[in-house]
Amino acid sequence: MKGMSIRPILTVPNPALKQISKPVDSVTDEIRTLMDDMLETMYAAPGIGLAAVQVGVPINVIVMDLAKSDDEPAPQYFVNPEILEIVEEMKPYEEGCLSIPDVYDEIDRAERVKLKYLDYDGNEVIEWAEDLYAVCIQHEMDHLKGILFIDYLSRLKRTRAVKKVQKTEKLKAAE
Ligand code: ZN
């Protein structure tokens, strides 16, 4: 765990968040260092999921930790995640995003998805995700396609969300 560093998280309306991320060739030490940094950055924020593009690296890498605050940390790493199957039963869930701080809204997502990805050691994993895990991985995988959760909201709500973030960032910069 040594040598991890916190990287700045990009916030809306930074156009870099709209980039399409690229697949990773293999899980190298360089990728593992990025994942370590992403996890540290996510814990510090704090948040439960982070895509590499949110720290300005447009590649198909995601970290997550869905453990409750009282429980032991349970980091999860996803390289080149794919959704193999979707159970088309939609459920609303209130989402937030580290790139859109302090904005929350209900989004409909599939309740269950079958995933394929490479883990921290480069091993292929195929498994079903449900509930919060399913919601979070769909949110994070959207980032890899340049999609933010506010893109599912009305134009009015989206504009309001971006303005709110810009205002907060300006206040922070002036401190
Ligand atoms: Zn997000």
Coordinates of N, CA, C and O and ligand atoms in Angstrom, one line a residue:
M1 N 0.8 -1.2 0.0 CA 0.0 0.0 0.0 C 0.9 1.3 0.0 O 0.4 2.4 0.1
K2 N 2.2 1.1 0.0 CA 3.0 2.3 0.1 C 3.1 3.0 -1.3 O 2.9 2.4 -2.3
G3 N 3.4 4.3 -1.2 CA 3.6 5.1 -2.4 C 2.3 5.5 -3.2 O 2.3 5.9 -4.3
M4 N 1.1 5.2 -2.5 CA -0.1 5.6 -3.2 C -0.2 7.1 -3.1 O 0.1 7.7 -2.2
S5 N -0.8 7.7 -4.2 CA -1.0 9.1 -4.1 C -2.4 9.5 -4.6 O -3.0 8.8 -5.4
I6 N -2.8 10.6 -4.0 CA -4.2 11.1 -4.4 C -4.0 12.0 -5.6 O -3.2 12.8 -5.7
R7 N -4.9 11.7 -6.6 CA -4.9 12.4 -7.9 C -6.1 13.4 -7.9 O -7.1 13.0 -7.3
P8 N -5.9 14.5 -8.6 CA -7.1 15.4 -8.7 C -8.2 14.8 -9.5 O -8.0 14.1 -10.5
I9 N -9.5 14.9 -9.0 CA -10.6 14.4 -9.7 C -11.2 15.5 -10.6 O -11.5 16.6 -10.1
L10 N -11.4 15.2 -11.9 CA -12.0 16.1 -12.8 C -13.5 16.3 -12.5 O -14.1 15.4 -12.1
T11 N -13.9 17.5 -12.6 CA -15.4 17.8 -12.4 C -16.0 18.4 -13.6 O -15.3 19.0 -14.5
V12 N -17.3 18.3 -13.7 CA -18.0 18.9 -14.8 C -17.9 20.4 -14.8 O -17.8 21.0 -13.7
P13 N -17.8 21.1 -15.9 CA -18.1 20.6 -17.3 C -16.7 20.3 -18.0 O -16.7 20.5 -19.2
N14 N -15.7 19.8 -17.3 CA -14.5 19.4 -18.0 C -14.7 18.5 -19.1 O -15.2 17.4 -18.9
P15 N -14.4 18.9 -20.4 CA -14.6 18.1 -21.5 C -13.9 16.7 -21.5 O -14.3 15.8 -22.2
A16 N -12.8 16.6 -20.7 CA -12.1 15.4 -20.6 C -13.0 14.2 -20.1 O -12.7 13.1 -20.4
L17 N -14.0 14.6 -19.4 CA -14.9 13.6 -18.8 C -15.8 12.9 -19.9 O -16.4 11.9 -19.7
K18 N -15.8 13.6 -21.1 CA -16.7 13.1 -22.2 C -15.9 12.2 -23.1 O -16.4 11.6 -24.1
Q19 N -14.6 12.0 -22.8 CA -13.7 11.1 -23.7 C -14.2 9.7 -23.6 O -14.7 9.2 -22.6
I20 N -14.0 8.9 -24.7 CA -14.3 7.5 -24.7 C -13.0 6.8 -24.3 O -11.9 7.0 -24.9
S21 N -13.1 6.0 -23.2 CA -11.9 5.3 -22.7 C -11.5 4.1 -23.6 O -12.4 3.5 -24.3
K22 N -10.3 3.7 -23.6 CA -9.8 2.7 -24.4 C -9.5 1.4 -23.6 O -9.1 1.5 -22.4
P23 N -9.6 0.2 -24.2 CA -9.2 -1.0 -23.5 C -7.8 -1.0 -23.1 O -6.9 -0.4 -23.8
V24 N -7.5 -1.8 -22.1 CA -6.1 -2.0 -21.6 C -5.6 -3.3 -22.2 O -6.3 -4.3 -22.3
D25 N -4.3 -3.3 -22.6 CA -3.7 -4.5 -23.2 C -3.5 -5.6 -22.2 O -3.9 -6.7 -22.4
S26 N -2.9 -5.2 -21.0 CA -2.8 -6.2 -20.0 C -2.6 -5.5 -18.6 O -2.3 -4.3 -18.6
V27 N -2.8 -6.2 -17.6 CA -2.7 -5.6 -16.2 C -1.3 -5.6 -15.8 O -0.8 -6.5 -15.2
T28 N -0.6 -4.5 -16.1 CA 0.8 -4.3 -15.7 C 1.0 -3.6 -14.4 O 0.0 -3.2 -13.8
D29 N 2.2 -3.5 -13.9 CA 2.5 -2.8 -12.7 C 2.0 -1.3 -12.8 O 1.6 -0.7 -11.8
E30 N 2.2 -0.8 -14.0 CA 1.8 0.6 -14.2 C 0.2 0.8 -14.0 O -0.2 1.7 -13.4
I31 N -0.5 -0.2 -14.5 CA -2.0 -0.2 -14.3 C -2.3 -0.4 -12.8 O -3.2 0.3 -12.3
R32 N -1.6 -1.3 -12.1 CA -1.8 -1.5 -10.7 C -1.5 -0.2 -9.9 O -2.2 0.1 -9.0
T33 N -0.5 0.5 -10.3 CA -0.2 1.8 -9.6 C -1.3 2.8 -9.8 O -1.7 3.4 -8.8
L34 N -1.8 2.8 -11.0 CA -3.0 3.7 -11.3 C -4.2 3.3 -10.4 O -4.8 4.1 -9.8
M35 N -4.4 2.0 -10.3 CA -5.6 1.5 -9.5 C -5.4 1.8 -8.0 O -6.3 2.2 -7.4
D36 N -4.1 1.7 -7.5 CA -3.8 2.0 -6.1 C -4.1 3.5 -5.9 O -4.7 3.8 -4.9
D37 N -3.6 4.3 -6.8 CA -3.9 5.8 -6.7 C -5.3 6.1 -6.7 O -5.8 6.9 -6.0
M38 N -6.0 5.4 -7.7 CA -7.5 5.7 -7.8 C -8.2 5.3 -6.5 O -9.1 6.0 -6.1
L39 N -7.8 4.2 -5.9 CA -8.5 3.8 -4.7 C -8.3 4.8 -3.6 O -9.2 5.2 -2.9
E40 N -7.0 5.2 -3.4 CA -6.7 6.2 -2.4 C -7.5 7.5 -2.7 O -8.0 8.1 -1.7
T41 N -7.5 7.9 -3.9 CA -8.3 9.1 -4.3 C -9.7 9.0 -4.0 O -10.4 9.9 -3.4
M42 N -10.3 7.8 -4.3 CA -11.7 7.5 -4.0 C -12.0 7.5 -2.5 O -13.0 8.1 -2.0
Y43 N -11.2 6.9 -1.7 CA -11.4 6.8 -0.3 C -11.3 8.2 0.3 O -12.0 8.6 1.3
A44 N -10.3 9.0 -0.2 CA -10.1 10.4 0.4 C -11.3 11.3 0.1 O -11.6 12.2 0.8
A45 N -12.0 11.0 -1.0 CA -13.1 12.0 -1.5 C -14.2 12.3 -0.5 O -14.5 13.4 -0.3
P46 N -14.9 11.4 0.1 CA -14.9 9.9 -0.1 C -16.0 9.5 -1.1 O -17.0 10.2 -1.2
G47 N -15.8 8.3 -1.7 CA -16.7 7.8 -2.7 C -16.7 6.3 -2.7 O -15.9 5.7 -2.0
I48 N -17.6 5.7 -3.5 CA -17.7 4.2 -3.5 C -17.2 3.7 -4.9 O -17.1 2.5 -5.1
G49 N -17.0 4.6 -5.9 CA -16.6 4.1 -7.2 C -15.9 5.2 -7.9 O -16.2 6.4 -7.7
L50 N -14.9 4.8 -8.8 CA -14.2 5.8 -9.5 C -13.7 5.2 -10.8 O -13.1 4.1 -10.8
A51 N -13.8 5.9 -11.9 CA -13.3 5.4 -13.2 C -12.1 6.2 -13.5 O -11.9 7.4 -13.2
A52 N -11.1 5.6 -14.3 CA -9.8 6.2 -14.5 C -10.0 7.6 -15.3 O -9.2 8.5 -15.0
V53 N -11.0 7.7 -16.1 CA -11.2 8.9 -16.9 C -11.4 10.1 -15.9 O -11.1 11.2 -16.2
Q54 N -11.9 9.8 -14.7 CA -12.2 10.9 -13.8 C -10.9 11.5 -13.2 O -11.0 12.5 -12.6
V55 N -9.8 10.7 -13.3 CA -8.5 11.3 -12.9 C -7.7 11.6 -14.2 O -6.5 11.7 -14.1
G56 N -8.4 11.7 -15.3 CA -7.8 12.2 -16.5 C -7.1 11.1 -17.3 O -6.3 11.4 -18.2
V57 N -7.3 9.8 -17.0 CA -6.7 8.7 -17.8 C -7.8 7.9 -18.5 O -8.4 7.1 -17.9
P58 N -8.0 8.2 -19.8 CA -9.1 7.5 -20.5 C -8.9 6.1 -20.9 O -8.8 5.8 -22.1
I59 N -8.8 5.2 -19.9 CA -8.6 3.8 -20.2 C -9.7 3.0 -19.4 O -10.2 3.5 -18.4
N60 N -10.0 1.8 -19.8 CA -11.1 1.0 -19.2 C -10.7 0.4 -17.8 O -10.5 -0.8 -17.7
V61 N -10.6 1.3 -16.8 CA -10.2 0.8 -15.5 C -11.2 1.5 -14.5 O -11.4 2.7 -14.6
I62 N -11.7 0.7 -13.5 CA -12.6 1.2 -12.5 C -12.2 0.6 -11.2 O -11.7 -0.5 -11.1
V63 N -12.3 1.4 -10.1 CA -12.2 0.9 -8.7 C -13.5 1.1 -8.0 O -14.2 2.1 -8.3
M64 N -13.8 0.3 -7.0 CA -15.0 0.4 -6.3 C -14.8 -0.2 -4.9 O -13.9 -1.0 -4.7
D65 N -15.5 0.3 -3.9 CA -15.6 -0.3 -2.6 C -16.9 -0.1 -2.0 O -17.3 1.1 -1.7
L66 N -17.7 -1.1 -1.9 CA -19.1 -1.0 -1.5 C -19.3 -1.4 0.0 O -20.4 -1.5 0.5
A67 N -18.2 -1.6 0.7 CA -18.3 -1.9 2.1 C -19.0 -0.8 2.9 O -18.7 0.4 2.6
K68 N -19.8 -1.2 3.9 CA -20.4 -0.1 4.8 C -19.3 0.5 5.6 O -18.2 -0.2 5.9
S69 N -19.5 1.7 6.1 CA -18.4 2.4 6.7 C -17.8 1.7 8.0 O -16.6 1.9 8.3
D70 N -18.6 0.9 8.7 CA -18.2 0.2 9.8 C -17.4 -1.1 9.5 O -16.7 -1.6 10.3
D71 N -17.6 -1.6 8.3 CA -16.9 -2.8 7.9 C -15.5 -2.6 7.4 O -15.1 -1.5 7.1
E72 N -14.8 -3.7 7.3 CA -13.5 -3.7 6.7 C -13.5 -3.2 5.2 O -14.5 -3.5 4.6
P73 N -12.5 -2.5 4.8 CA -12.5 -2.1 3.3 C -12.6 -3.4 2.4 O -12.0 -4.4 2.8
A74 N -13.3 -3.2 1.3 CA -13.4 -4.3 0.4 C -13.2 -3.8 -1.1 O -14.2 -3.7 -1.8
P75 N -12.0 -3.4 -1.4 CA -11.7 -2.8 -2.7 C -12.0 -3.8 -3.8 O -11.7 -5.0 -3.7
Q76 N -12.5 -3.3 -4.9 CA -12.7 -4.1 -6.1 C -12.1 -3.4 -7.3 O -12.2 -2.2 -7.4
Y77 N -11.5 -4.2 -8.2 CA -10.8 -3.6 -9.3 C -11.4 -4.2 -10.6 O -11.5 -5.4 -10.7
F78 N -11.6 -3.3 -11.6 CA -12.2 -3.8 -12.9 C -11.4 -3.3 -14.0 O -11.3 -2.1 -14.2
V79 N -10.8 -4.2 -14.8 CA -10.0 -3.8 -16.0 C -10.8 -4.3 -17.2 O -11.2 -5.5 -17.2
N80 N -11.1 -3.5 -18.2 CA -11.8 -3.9 -19.4 C -13.2 -4.6 -19.0 O -13.5 -5.6 -19.6
P81 N -14.0 -4.0 -18.1 CA -15.3 -4.6 -17.8 C -16.2 -4.6 -19.0 O -16.2 -3.7 -19.8
E82 N -17.0 -5.7 -19.1 CA -18.0 -5.8 -20.1 C -19.3 -6.3 -19.4 O -19.2 -7.1 -18.5
I83 N -20.4 -5.9 -20.0 CA -21.7 -6.5 -19.5 C -22.1 -7.5 -20.5 O -22.3 -7.3 -21.6
L84 N -22.2 -8.8 -20.0 CA -22.6 -9.9 -20.9 C -24.1 -10.1 -20.9 O -24.6 -10.6 -22.0
E85 N -24.8 -9.8 -19.8 CA -26.2 -10.0 -19.8 C -26.8 -9.0 -18.9 O -26.2 -8.6 -17.9
I86 N -28.0 -8.6 -19.2 CA -28.7 -7.6 -18.4 C -30.1 -8.2 -18.1 O -30.8 -8.7 -19.0
V87 N -30.5 -8.1 -16.8 CA -31.9 -8.4 -16.5 C -32.7 -7.1 -16.5 O -32.4 -6.2 -15.7
E88 N -33.5 -7.0 -17.5 CA -34.1 -5.7 -17.8 C -35.2 -5.3 -16.8 O -36.2 -4.7 -17.2
E89 N -35.0 -5.6 -15.6 CA -35.9 -5.1 -14.6 C -35.3 -3.8 -14.0 O -34.2 -3.8 -13.4
M90 N -35.9 -2.7 -14.2 CA -35.3 -1.4 -13.8 C -35.7 -1.0 -12.4 O -36.9 -1.2 -12.0
K91 N -34.8 -0.4 -11.7 CA -35.0 0.0 -10.4 C -34.4 1.4 -10.2 O -33.3 1.7 -10.6
P92 N -35.2 2.4 -9.6 CA -34.6 3.7 -9.3 C -33.6 3.7 -8.1 O -33.9 3.0 -7.2
Y93 N -32.6 4.4 -8.2 CA -31.6 4.5 -7.1 C -31.0 5.9 -7.1 O -30.8 6.5 -8.2
E94 N -30.9 6.5 -6.0 CA -30.3 7.8 -5.9 C -28.8 7.8 -6.1 O -28.1 7.2 -5.3
E95 N -28.3 8.4 -7.2 CA -26.9 8.4 -7.5 C -26.2 9.7 -7.2 O -26.9 10.8 -7.3
G96 N -25.0 9.6 -7.0 CA -24.1 10.8 -6.9 C -22.9 10.5 -7.7 O -22.7 9.4 -8.2
C97 N -21.9 11.4 -7.8 CA -20.7 11.2 -8.6 C -19.6 12.1 -8.2 O -19.9 13.3 -7.9
L98 N -18.4 11.6 -8.0 CA -17.3 12.4 -7.5 C -17.0 13.6 -8.5 O -16.4 14.5 -8.1
S99 N -17.4 13.4 -9.7 CA -17.1 14.5 -10.7 C -18.3 15.5 -10.7 O -18.2 16.5 -11.5
I100 N -19.3 15.3 -9.9 CA -20.4 16.2 -9.9 C -20.8 16.3 -8.4 O -21.9 15.9 -7.9
P101 N -19.9 16.9 -7.6 CA -20.0 16.8 -6.1 C -21.3 17.5 -5.6 O -21.7 18.5 -6.2
D102 N -21.9 16.9 -4.6 CA -23.1 17.4 -4.0 C -24.4 17.5 -4.8 O -25.3 18.2 -4.5
V103 N -24.4 16.7 -5.9 CA -25.6 16.6 -6.7 C -26.1 15.1 -6.7 O -25.2 14.2 -6.9
Y104 N -27.3 14.9 -6.4 CA -27.9 13.6 -6.3 C -29.2 13.5 -7.0 O -30.0 14.5 -7.0
D105 N -29.5 12.4 -7.7 CA -30.8 12.3 -8.3 C -31.1 10.8 -8.6 O -30.1 10.0 -8.6
E106 N -32.4 10.5 -8.7 CA -32.7 9.1 -9.0 C -32.6 8.7 -10.4 O -33.1 9.5 -11.3
I107 N -31.9 7.6 -10.7 CA -31.7 7.1 -12.0 C -32.2 5.7 -12.0 O -32.0 4.9 -11.1
D108 N -32.8 5.3 -13.1 CA -33.3 3.9 -13.3 C -32.1 3.1 -13.9 O -31.6 3.4 -14.9
R109 N -31.8 2.0 -13.3 CA -30.8 1.1 -13.8 C -31.3 -0.4 -13.7 O -32.2 -0.7 -12.9
A110 N -30.7 -1.2 -14.5 CA -31.0 -2.7 -14.4 C -30.6 -3.2 -13.1 O -29.5 -2.8 -12.6
E111 N -31.5 -4.0 -12.5 CA -31.2 -4.5 -11.2 C -30.1 -5.6 -11.1 O -29.4 -5.7 -10.1
R112 N -29.9 -6.3 -12.2 CA -28.9 -7.4 -12.2 C -28.2 -7.4 -13.6 O -28.8 -7.3 -14.6
V113 N -26.8 -7.4 -13.5 CA -26.0 -7.5 -14.7 C -25.0 -8.6 -14.6 O -24.4 -8.8 -13.5
K114 N -24.7 -9.3 -15.7 CA -23.6 -10.3 -15.6 C -22.4 -9.6 -16.2 O -22.4 -9.1 -17.3
L115 N -21.3 -9.7 -15.4 CA -20.1 -8.9 -15.8 C -18.9 -9.8 -16.1 O -18.8 -11.0 -15.6
K116 N -18.0 -9.3 -17.0 CA -16.8 -10.0 -17.3 C -15.7 -8.9 -17.2 O -15.9 -7.8 -17.7
Y117 N -14.6 -9.2 -16.4 CA -13.6 -8.2 -16.3 C -12.3 -8.9 -15.8 O -12.3 -10.1 -15.5
L118 N -11.2 -8.1 -15.9 CA -9.9 -8.6 -15.3 C -9.8 -8.0 -14.0 O -10.0 -6.8 -13.8
D119 N -9.3 -8.8 -13.0 CA -9.1 -8.2 -11.6 C -7.7 -7.6 -11.5 O -6.9 -7.5 -12.4
Y120 N -7.3 -7.3 -10.2 CA -6.1 -6.6 -9.9 C -4.9 -7.5 -10.4 O -3.8 -6.9 -10.8
D121 N -5.0 -8.8 -10.4 CA -3.9 -9.7 -10.8 C -4.0 -10.1 -12.3 O -3.2 -10.9 -12.8
G122 N -5.0 -9.5 -13.0 CA -5.1 -9.8 -14.4 C -5.9 -11.1 -14.7 O -6.0 -11.5 -15.8
N123 N -6.5 -11.6 -13.6 CA -7.4 -12.8 -13.8 C -8.8 -12.4 -14.3 O -9.3 -11.5 -13.9
E124 N -9.3 -13.3 -15.2 CA -10.6 -13.0 -15.8 C -11.7 -13.4 -14.7 O -11.6 -14.5 -14.2
V125 N -12.6 -12.6 -14.5 CA -13.7 -12.9 -13.6 C -15.1 -12.7 -14.3 O -15.2 -11.8 -15.1
I126 N -16.0 -13.7 -14.2 CA -17.3 -13.6 -14.7 C -18.3 -13.8 -13.5 O -18.2 -14.8 -12.8
E127 N -19.1 -12.8 -13.3 CA -20.0 -12.9 -12.2 C -21.2 -12.0 -12.3 O -21.2 -11.1 -13.1
W128 N -22.3 -12.3 -11.6 CA -23.5 -11.5 -11.6 C -23.3 -10.4 -10.5 O -22.8 -10.6 -9.4
A129 N -23.8 -9.2 -10.9 CA -23.8 -8.1 -9.9 C -25.3 -7.7 -9.7 O -26.0 -7.7 -10.7
E130 N -25.6 -7.5 -8.4 CA -27.0 -7.0 -8.2 C -27.1 -5.9 -7.2 O -26.1 -5.6 -6.5
D131 N -28.2 -5.3 -7.1 CA -28.4 -4.2 -6.1 C -27.4 -3.1 -6.3 O -27.1 -2.7 -7.4
L132 N -26.8 -2.6 -5.2 CA -25.9 -1.5 -5.2 C -24.7 -1.8 -6.2 O -24.2 -0.9 -6.9
Y133 N -24.2 -3.0 -6.1 CA -23.1 -3.4 -7.0 C -23.5 -3.2 -8.5 O -22.7 -2.6 -9.3
A134 N -24.7 -3.6 -8.8 CA -25.1 -3.5 -10.2 C -25.3 -2.0 -10.6 O -24.9 -1.6 -11.7
V135 N -25.8 -1.2 -9.7 CA -26.0 0.2 -10.0 C -24.7 0.9 -10.2 O -24.4 1.6 -11.1
C136 N -23.8 0.6 -9.2 CA -22.5 1.3 -9.2 C -21.6 0.9 -10.5 O -21.1 1.8 -11.1
I137 N -21.6 -0.4 -10.9 CA -20.8 -0.8 -12.0 C -21.4 -0.2 -13.3 O -20.7 0.2 -14.2
Q138 N -22.7 -0.1 -13.4 CA -23.3 0.6 -14.6 C -23.0 2.0 -14.6 O -22.7 2.6 -15.7
H139 N -23.0 2.7 -13.5 CA -22.6 4.1 -13.4 C -21.2 4.3 -13.9 O -20.9 5.2 -14.7
E140 N -20.3 3.5 -13.3 CA -18.9 3.6 -13.6 C -18.6 3.2 -15.1 O -17.8 3.9 -15.7
M141 N -19.3 2.2 -15.6 CA -19.0 1.8 -17.0 C -19.5 2.9 -17.9 O -19.0 3.0 -19.0
D142 N -20.5 3.6 -17.5 CA -21.0 4.8 -18.3 C -19.9 5.8 -18.5 O -19.7 6.4 -19.6
H143 N -19.1 6.0 -17.4 CA -18.0 7.0 -17.5 C -17.0 6.6 -18.6 O -16.4 7.4 -19.3
L144 N -16.8 5.3 -18.8 CA -15.9 4.8 -19.9 C -16.4 5.2 -21.3 O -15.7 5.2 -22.2
K145 N -17.7 5.4 -21.4 CA -18.3 5.8 -22.6 C -18.6 7.4 -22.7 O -19.3 7.9 -23.6
G146 N -18.0 8.1 -21.7 CA -18.2 9.5 -21.6 C -19.6 9.9 -21.2 O -20.0 11.1 -21.4
I147 N -20.3 9.0 -20.5 CA -21.7 9.3 -20.1 C -21.7 9.6 -18.6 O -21.1 8.8 -17.8
L148 N -22.4 10.7 -18.2 CA -22.5 11.0 -16.7 C -23.9 10.8 -16.3 O -24.8 10.8 -17.2
F149 N -24.2 10.5 -15.0 CA -25.6 10.2 -14.6 C -26.5 11.4 -14.9 O -27.7 11.2 -15.2
I150 N -25.9 12.6 -14.9 CA -26.8 13.8 -15.1 C -27.3 13.8 -16.6 O -28.2 14.5 -16.9
D151 N -26.6 13.1 -17.5 CA -27.0 13.0 -18.9 C -28.4 12.4 -19.0 O -29.0 12.5 -20.1
Y152 N -28.8 11.6 -18.0 CA -30.1 11.0 -18.0 C -31.2 11.9 -17.5 O -32.4 11.6 -17.6
L153 N -30.8 13.1 -17.0 CA -31.8 14.0 -16.4 C -32.3 15.0 -17.5 O -31.7 15.0 -18.6
S154 N -33.3 15.8 -17.1 CA -33.8 16.8 -18.0 C -32.7 17.8 -18.2 O -31.7 18.0 -17.4
R155 N -32.7 18.6 -19.3 CA -31.7 19.6 -19.6 C -31.7 20.6 -18.5 O -30.6 21.1 -18.1
L156 N -32.8 21.0 -18.0 CA -32.9 22.0 -16.9 C -32.1 21.5 -15.7 O -31.3 22.2 -15.1
K157 N -32.3 20.2 -15.3 CA -31.7 19.7 -14.1 C -30.1 19.6 -14.3 O -29.3 19.8 -13.4
R158 N -29.8 19.2 -15.6 CA -28.4 19.0 -15.9 C -27.7 20.3 -15.8 O -26.6 20.4 -15.3
T159 N -28.3 21.4 -16.4 CA -27.7 22.7 -16.4 C -27.5 23.2 -15.0 O -26.5 23.7 -14.6
R160 N -28.5 23.0 -14.2 CA -28.5 23.4 -12.8 C -27.4 22.7 -12.0 O -26.7 23.3 -11.3
A161 N -27.2 21.4 -12.3 CA -26.2 20.6 -11.6 C -24.8 21.2 -12.0 O -23.9 21.3 -11.1
V162 N -24.5 21.4 -13.3 CA -23.2 21.9 -13.7 C -22.9 23.3 -13.1 O -21.8 23.5 -12.6
K163 N -24.0 24.1 -13.1 CA -23.8 25.5 -12.5 C -23.4 25.4 -11.0 O -22.6 26.1 -10.5
K164 N -24.1 24.5 -10.3 CA -23.8 24.3 -8.9 C -22.4 23.9 -8.7 O -21.7 24.5 -7.8
V165 N -21.9 23.0 -9.5 CA -20.5 22.5 -9.3 C -19.5 23.7 -9.7 O -18.6 23.9 -8.9
Q166 N -19.8 24.4 -10.7 CA -18.9 25.5 -11.1 C -18.8 26.5 -10.0 O -17.8 27.1 -9.8
K167 N -20.0 26.8 -9.4 CA -20.0 27.8 -8.3 C -19.2 27.4 -7.1 O -18.4 28.2 -6.6
T168 N -19.3 26.1 -6.8 CA -18.6 25.6 -5.6 C -17.1 25.6 -5.9 O -16.3 26.0 -5.1
E169 N -16.7 25.2 -7.2 CA -15.3 25.2 -7.6 C -14.7 26.6 -7.5 O -13.6 26.8 -7.1
K170 N -15.5 27.6 -7.9 CA -15.0 29.0 -7.9 C -14.8 29.5 -6.5 O -13.8 30.1 -6.2
L171 N -15.7 29.1 -5.6 CA -15.5 29.5 -4.2 C -14.3 28.8 -3.6 O -13.5 29.5 -2.9
K172 N -14.1 27.5 -4.0 CA -12.9 26.8 -3.5 C -11.6 27.5 -4.0 O -10.7 27.6 -3.2
A173 N -11.6 27.9 -5.3 CA -10.4 28.5 -5.9 C -10.1 29.8 -5.2 O -8.9 30.2 -5.2
A174 N -11.2 30.5 -4.7 CA -11.0 31.8 -4.1 C -10.5 31.8 -2.7 O -10.1 32.8 -2.1
E175 N -10.6 30.6 -2.1 CA -10.2 30.4 -0.7 C -8.8 30.7 -0.4 O -7.9 30.4 -1.2
Ligands
ZN1 ZN -19.4 9.0 -11.4

